[in-house]
mmCIF file with all atom_site columns, C-alpha atoms in Angstrom:
data_model
loop_
_atom_site.group_PDB
_atom_site.id
_atom_site.type_symbol
_atom_site.label_atom_id
_atom_site.label_alt_id
_atom_site.label_comp_id
_atom_site.label_asym_id
_atom_site.label_entity_id
_atom_site.label_seq_id
_atom_site.pdbx_PDB_ins_code
_atom_site.Cartn_x
_atom_site.Cartn_y
_atom_site.Cartn_z
_atom_site.occupancy
_atom_site.B_iso_or_equiv
_atom_site.pdbx_formal_charge
_atom_site.auth_seq_id
_atom_site.auth_comp_id
_atom_site.auth_asym_id
_atom_site.auth_atom_id
_atom_site.pdbx_PDB_model_num
ATOM 1   C CA . MET A 1 1   ? -29.128 -51.861 139.274 1.00 0.00 ? 1   MET A CA 1
ATOM 2   C CA . LYS A 1 2   ? -31.511 -51.812 136.161 1.00 0.00 ? 2   LYS A CA 1
ATOM 3   C CA . GLU A 1 3   ? -34.210 -53.470 138.206 1.00 0.00 ? 3   GLU A CA 1
ATOM 4   C CA . LEU A 1 4   ? -33.856 -50.843 140.922 1.00 0.00 ? 4   LEU A CA 1
ATOM 5   C CA . LEU A 1 5   ? -34.090 -47.982 138.388 1.00 0.00 ? 5   LEU A CA 1
ATOM 6   C CA . LEU A 1 6   ? -37.191 -49.676 136.770 1.00 0.00 ? 6   LEU A CA 1
ATOM 7   C CA . LEU A 1 7   ? -38.818 -49.990 140.170 1.00 0.00 ? 7   LEU A CA 1
ATOM 8   C CA . ALA A 1 8   ? -38.080 -46.386 140.986 1.00 0.00 ? 8   ALA A CA 1
ATOM 9   C CA . CYS A 1 9   ? -39.635 -45.263 137.695 1.00 0.00 ? 9   CYS A CA 1
ATOM 10  C CA . VAL A 1 10  ? -42.768 -47.470 138.279 1.00 0.00 ? 10  VAL A CA 1
ATOM 11  C CA . CYS A 1 11  ? -43.106 -45.886 141.783 1.00 0.00 ? 11  CYS A CA 1
ATOM 12  C CA . VAL A 1 12  ? -42.801 -42.382 140.525 1.00 0.00 ? 12  VAL A CA 1
ATOM 13  C CA . LEU A 1 13  ? -45.279 -42.927 137.557 1.00 0.00 ? 13  LEU A CA 1
ATOM 14  C CA . SER A 1 14  ? -47.734 -44.768 139.987 1.00 0.00 ? 14  SER A CA 1
ATOM 15  C CA . ALA A 1 15  ? -47.643 -41.847 142.453 1.00 0.00 ? 15  ALA A CA 1
ATOM 16  C CA . ALA A 1 16  ? -48.234 -39.305 139.690 1.00 0.00 ? 16  ALA A CA 1
ATOM 17  C CA . TYR A 1 17  ? -51.182 -41.310 138.296 1.00 0.00 ? 17  TYR A CA 1
ATOM 18  C CA . ALA A 1 18  ? -52.604 -41.804 141.762 1.00 0.00 ? 18  ALA A CA 1
ATOM 19  C CA . SER A 1 19  ? -52.507 -37.995 142.567 1.00 0.00 ? 19  SER A CA 1
ATOM 20  C CA . ASP A 1 20  ? -54.427 -37.222 139.356 1.00 0.00 ? 20  ASP A CA 1
ATOM 21  C CA . ASP A 1 21  ? -57.056 -39.915 140.329 1.00 0.00 ? 21  ASP A CA 1
ATOM 22  C CA . ALA A 1 22  ? -57.353 -38.461 143.763 1.00 0.00 ? 22  ALA A CA 1
ATOM 23  C CA . THR A 1 23  ? -58.684 -35.162 142.357 1.00 0.00 ? 23  THR A CA 1
ATOM 24  C CA . GLY A 1 24  ? -60.984 -36.979 139.807 1.00 0.00 ? 24  GLY A CA 1
ATOM 25  C CA . TRP A 1 25  ? -60.108 -34.269 137.261 1.00 0.00 ? 25  TRP A CA 1
ATOM 26  C CA . HIS A 1 26  ? -58.372 -35.141 134.060 1.00 0.00 ? 26  HIS A CA 1
ATOM 27  C CA . GLU A 1 27  ? -58.852 -32.130 131.797 1.00 0.00 ? 27  GLU A CA 1
ATOM 28  C CA . LYS A 1 28  ? -56.553 -31.453 128.995 1.00 0.00 ? 28  LYS A CA 1
ATOM 29  C CA . TYR A 1 29  ? -55.523 -28.217 127.119 1.00 0.00 ? 29  TYR A CA 1
ATOM 30  C CA . LYS A 1 30  ? -58.121 -27.475 124.310 1.00 0.00 ? 30  LYS A CA 1
ATOM 31  C CA . PRO A 1 31  ? -57.665 -25.736 120.887 1.00 0.00 ? 31  PRO A CA 1
ATOM 32  C CA . LEU A 1 32  ? -58.303 -22.137 120.980 1.00 0.00 ? 32  LEU A CA 1
ATOM 33  C CA . LYS A 1 33  ? -59.227 -19.715 118.154 1.00 0.00 ? 33  LYS A CA 1
ATOM 34  C CA . ALA A 1 34  ? -57.771 -16.360 119.059 1.00 0.00 ? 34  ALA A CA 1
ATOM 35  C CA . THR A 1 35  ? -56.235 -13.337 117.348 1.00 0.00 ? 35  THR A CA 1
ATOM 36  C CA . TYR A 1 36  ? -53.849 -10.789 118.940 1.00 0.00 ? 36  TYR A CA 1
ATOM 37  C CA . LEU A 1 37  ? -52.377 -7.319  118.292 1.00 0.00 ? 37  LEU A CA 1
ATOM 38  C CA . ILE A 1 38  ? -49.260 -5.808  119.796 1.00 0.00 ? 38  ILE A CA 1
ATOM 39  C CA . TYR A 1 39  ? -49.564 -2.072  120.382 1.00 0.00 ? 39  TYR A CA 1
ATOM 40  C CA . SER A 1 40  ? -48.702 0.834   122.664 1.00 0.00 ? 40  SER A CA 1
ATOM 41  C CA . GLY A 1 41  ? -51.008 3.346   124.194 1.00 0.00 ? 41  GLY A CA 1
ATOM 42  C CA . GLU A 1 42  ? -54.515 2.492   125.550 1.00 0.00 ? 42  GLU A CA 1
ATOM 43  C CA . PRO A 1 43  ? -56.917 -0.014  124.246 1.00 0.00 ? 43  PRO A CA 1
ATOM 44  C CA . ASP A 1 44  ? -59.134 2.896   122.802 1.00 0.00 ? 44  ASP A CA 1
ATOM 45  C CA . GLU A 1 45  ? -56.204 4.983   121.523 1.00 0.00 ? 45  GLU A CA 1
ATOM 46  C CA . ARG A 1 46  ? -53.722 2.364   120.091 1.00 0.00 ? 46  ARG A CA 1
ATOM 47  C CA . SER A 1 47  ? -50.490 3.212   118.201 1.00 0.00 ? 47  SER A CA 1
ATOM 48  C CA . ALA A 1 48  ? -47.464 1.401   117.117 1.00 0.00 ? 48  ALA A CA 1
ATOM 49  C CA . PRO A 1 49  ? -45.444 -0.412  119.660 1.00 0.00 ? 49  PRO A CA 1
ATOM 50  C CA . THR A 1 50  ? -42.419 1.295   121.049 1.00 0.00 ? 50  THR A CA 1
ATOM 51  C CA . GLY A 1 51  ? -39.371 0.063   122.962 1.00 0.00 ? 51  GLY A CA 1
ATOM 52  C CA . THR A 1 52  ? -40.890 1.205   126.237 1.00 0.00 ? 52  THR A CA 1
ATOM 53  C CA . ASP A 1 53  ? -44.524 0.531   125.665 1.00 0.00 ? 53  ASP A CA 1
ATOM 54  C CA . ARG A 1 54  ? -45.696 -2.823  124.365 1.00 0.00 ? 54  ARG A CA 1
ATOM 55  C CA . LYS A 1 55  ? -48.972 -4.415  125.147 1.00 0.00 ? 55  LYS A CA 1
ATOM 56  C CA . ILE A 1 56  ? -50.788 -7.412  123.685 1.00 0.00 ? 56  ILE A CA 1
ATOM 57  C CA . ALA A 1 57  ? -54.553 -7.587  123.075 1.00 0.00 ? 57  ALA A CA 1
ATOM 58  C CA . ILE A 1 58  ? -56.032 -10.920 122.690 1.00 0.00 ? 58  ILE A CA 1
ATOM 59  C CA . ILE A 1 59  ? -59.490 -11.886 121.322 1.00 0.00 ? 59  ILE A CA 1
ATOM 60  C CA . VAL A 1 60  ? -60.918 -15.338 121.881 1.00 0.00 ? 60  VAL A CA 1
ATOM 61  C CA . GLU A 1 61  ? -63.752 -16.551 119.783 1.00 0.00 ? 61  GLU A CA 1
ATOM 62  C CA . GLY A 1 62  ? -66.185 -19.394 119.474 1.00 0.00 ? 62  GLY A CA 1
ATOM 63  C CA . ASP A 1 63  ? -66.758 -22.164 122.057 1.00 0.00 ? 63  ASP A CA 1
ATOM 64  C CA . PRO A 1 64  ? -63.736 -21.321 124.186 1.00 0.00 ? 64  PRO A CA 1
ATOM 65  C CA . ALA A 1 65  ? -65.165 -17.789 124.514 1.00 0.00 ? 65  ALA A CA 1
ATOM 66  C CA . LYS A 1 66  ? -68.591 -19.122 125.437 1.00 0.00 ? 66  LYS A CA 1
ATOM 67  C CA . GLU A 1 67  ? -66.843 -21.183 128.203 1.00 0.00 ? 67  GLU A CA 1
ATOM 68  C CA . ILE A 1 68  ? -65.036 -18.117 129.519 1.00 0.00 ? 68  ILE A CA 1
ATOM 69  C CA . PHE A 1 69  ? -68.266 -15.984 129.202 1.00 0.00 ? 69  PHE A CA 1
ATOM 70  C CA . ASP A 1 70  ? -70.299 -18.554 131.168 1.00 0.00 ? 70  ASP A CA 1
ATOM 71  C CA . SER A 1 71  ? -67.518 -18.465 133.957 1.00 0.00 ? 71  SER A CA 1
ATOM 72  C CA . LEU A 1 72  ? -67.738 -14.673 134.344 1.00 0.00 ? 72  LEU A CA 1
ATOM 73  C CA . TYR A 1 73  ? -71.460 -14.707 135.613 1.00 0.00 ? 73  TYR A CA 1
ATOM 74  C CA . PRO A 1 74  ? -73.420 -12.520 135.975 1.00 0.00 ? 74  PRO A CA 1
ATOM 75  C CA . ASP A 1 75  ? -74.211 -10.178 133.099 1.00 0.00 ? 75  ASP A CA 1
ATOM 76  C CA . ALA A 1 76  ? -73.171 -6.551  133.466 1.00 0.00 ? 76  ALA A CA 1
ATOM 77  C CA . LYS A 1 77  ? -76.233 -4.392  134.215 1.00 0.00 ? 77  LYS A CA 1
ATOM 78  C CA . GLY A 1 78  ? -76.972 -1.304  132.122 1.00 0.00 ? 78  GLY A CA 1
ATOM 79  C CA . VAL A 1 79  ? -73.649 -1.483  130.059 1.00 0.00 ? 79  VAL A CA 1
ATOM 80  C CA . THR A 1 80  ? -73.639 -2.067  126.308 1.00 0.00 ? 80  THR A CA 1
ATOM 81  C CA . CYS A 1 81  ? -71.275 -1.505  123.485 1.00 0.00 ? 81  CYS A CA 1
ATOM 82  C CA . THR A 1 82  ? -73.669 -1.535  120.591 1.00 0.00 ? 82  THR A CA 1
ATOM 83  C CA . THR A 1 83  ? -77.348 -1.009  119.819 1.00 0.00 ? 83  THR A CA 1
ATOM 84  C CA . GLU A 1 84  ? -77.796 -4.641  118.803 1.00 0.00 ? 84  GLU A CA 1
ATOM 85  C CA . ARG A 1 85  ? -80.791 -6.365  120.597 1.00 0.00 ? 85  ARG A CA 1
ATOM 86  C CA . GLY A 1 86  ? -79.631 -9.402  122.656 1.00 0.00 ? 86  GLY A CA 1
ATOM 87  C CA . GLU A 1 87  ? -76.152 -8.162  123.360 1.00 0.00 ? 87  GLU A CA 1
ATOM 88  C CA . ARG A 1 88  ? -74.705 -9.232  126.713 1.00 0.00 ? 88  ARG A CA 1
ATOM 89  C CA . LEU A 1 89  ? -71.600 -8.217  128.446 1.00 0.00 ? 89  LEU A CA 1
ATOM 90  C CA . ARG A 1 90  ? -69.636 -9.917  131.394 1.00 0.00 ? 90  ARG A CA 1
ATOM 91  C CA . ARG A 1 91  ? -66.452 -8.631  133.073 1.00 0.00 ? 91  ARG A CA 1
ATOM 92  C CA . LYS A 1 92  ? -64.264 -9.707  135.926 1.00 0.00 ? 92  LYS A CA 1
ATOM 93  C CA . GLY A 1 93  ? -61.169 -7.517  136.342 1.00 0.00 ? 93  GLY A CA 1
ATOM 94  C CA . ASP A 1 94  ? -59.443 -7.097  133.019 1.00 0.00 ? 94  ASP A CA 1
ATOM 95  C CA . VAL A 1 95  ? -61.259 -10.122 131.263 1.00 0.00 ? 95  VAL A CA 1
ATOM 96  C CA . TRP A 1 96  ? -64.449 -9.154  129.548 1.00 0.00 ? 96  TRP A CA 1
ATOM 97  C CA . CYS A 1 97  ? -66.583 -11.068 127.158 1.00 0.00 ? 97  CYS A CA 1
ATOM 98  C CA . SER A 1 98  ? -69.615 -10.207 124.864 1.00 0.00 ? 98  SER A CA 1
ATOM 99  C CA . TYR A 1 99  ? -72.341 -12.198 123.352 1.00 0.00 ? 99  TYR A CA 1
ATOM 100 C CA . ARG A 1 100 ? -74.035 -10.621 120.100 1.00 0.00 ? 100 ARG A CA 1
ATOM 101 C CA . PRO A 1 101 ? -76.470 -12.588 118.036 1.00 0.00 ? 101 PRO A CA 1
ATOM 102 C CA . SER A 1 102 ? -74.666 -11.334 114.985 1.00 0.00 ? 102 SER A CA 1
ATOM 103 C CA . ASP A 1 103 ? -71.242 -12.587 115.786 1.00 0.00 ? 103 ASP A CA 1
ATOM 104 C CA . GLY A 1 104 ? -71.524 -14.928 118.846 1.00 0.00 ? 104 GLY A CA 1
ATOM 105 C CA . TYR A 1 105 ? -69.211 -15.050 121.770 1.00 0.00 ? 105 TYR A CA 1
ATOM 106 C CA . ARG A 1 106 ? -65.978 -13.052 122.075 1.00 0.00 ? 106 ARG A CA 1
ATOM 107 C CA . CYS A 1 107 ? -63.676 -12.506 124.932 1.00 0.00 ? 107 CYS A CA 1
ATOM 108 C CA . PHE A 1 108 ? -60.947 -9.810  125.411 1.00 0.00 ? 108 PHE A CA 1
ATOM 109 C CA . MET A 1 109 ? -57.968 -9.787  127.589 1.00 0.00 ? 109 MET A CA 1
ATOM 110 C CA . GLY A 1 110 ? -54.386 -8.392  127.327 1.00 0.00 ? 110 GLY A CA 1
ATOM 111 C CA . PHE A 1 111 ? -51.072 -7.824  129.034 1.00 0.00 ? 111 PHE A CA 1
ATOM 112 C CA . ASP A 1 112 ? -48.434 -5.117  129.288 1.00 0.00 ? 112 ASP A CA 1
ATOM 113 C CA . LEU A 1 113 ? -45.441 -6.966  127.777 1.00 0.00 ? 113 LEU A CA 1
ATOM 114 C CA . ARG A 1 114 ? -43.059 -4.776  129.716 1.00 0.00 ? 114 ARG A CA 1
ATOM 115 C CA . ASN A 1 115 ? -44.187 -5.553  133.230 1.00 0.00 ? 115 ASN A CA 1
ATOM 116 C CA . GLY A 1 116 ? -46.493 -8.558  132.780 1.00 0.00 ? 116 GLY A CA 1
ATOM 117 C CA . ARG A 1 117 ? -49.555 -6.898  134.358 1.00 0.00 ? 117 ARG A CA 1
ATOM 118 C CA . PRO A 1 118 ? -52.971 -7.573  132.901 1.00 0.00 ? 118 PRO A CA 1
ATOM 119 C CA . ASN A 1 119 ? -55.043 -5.061  131.014 1.00 0.00 ? 119 ASN A CA 1
ATOM 120 C CA . SER A 1 120 ? -58.411 -5.188  129.320 1.00 0.00 ? 120 SER A CA 1
ATOM 121 C CA . GLY A 1 121 ? -56.939 -5.492  125.782 1.00 0.00 ? 121 GLY A CA 1
ATOM 122 C CA . ALA A 1 122 ? -59.975 -3.748  124.234 1.00 0.00 ? 122 ALA A CA 1
ATOM 123 C CA . SER A 1 123 ? -62.673 -1.212  124.679 1.00 0.00 ? 123 SER A CA 1
ATOM 124 C CA . CYS A 1 124 ? -66.142 -0.980  123.323 1.00 0.00 ? 124 CYS A CA 1
#
């Protein structure tokens, strides 16, 4: 009985390993530097969270933000948040990122915690 159980475990593990090899992709989760804020209202008019209105705004910075920024190609045309030379913005849906020479890459996203829907999490 032990031999049969051991054989079954080996088969399951072998199948799982083989399926990973078939895709050729072995990426793992990476560390992330992020900050968050729980609030109510809209990103440009935040107030204290309430029992019926709770949203989370998340800001990702550094290398993870650069990787997200690079994935949101192309740059937004004619849109800026500051007057800083070299600022670049990218957005897809409710995920948006900026690059500024003064503070690097930053990405903004958020969710309505009452219904799970995404929102932008920030405004210029």
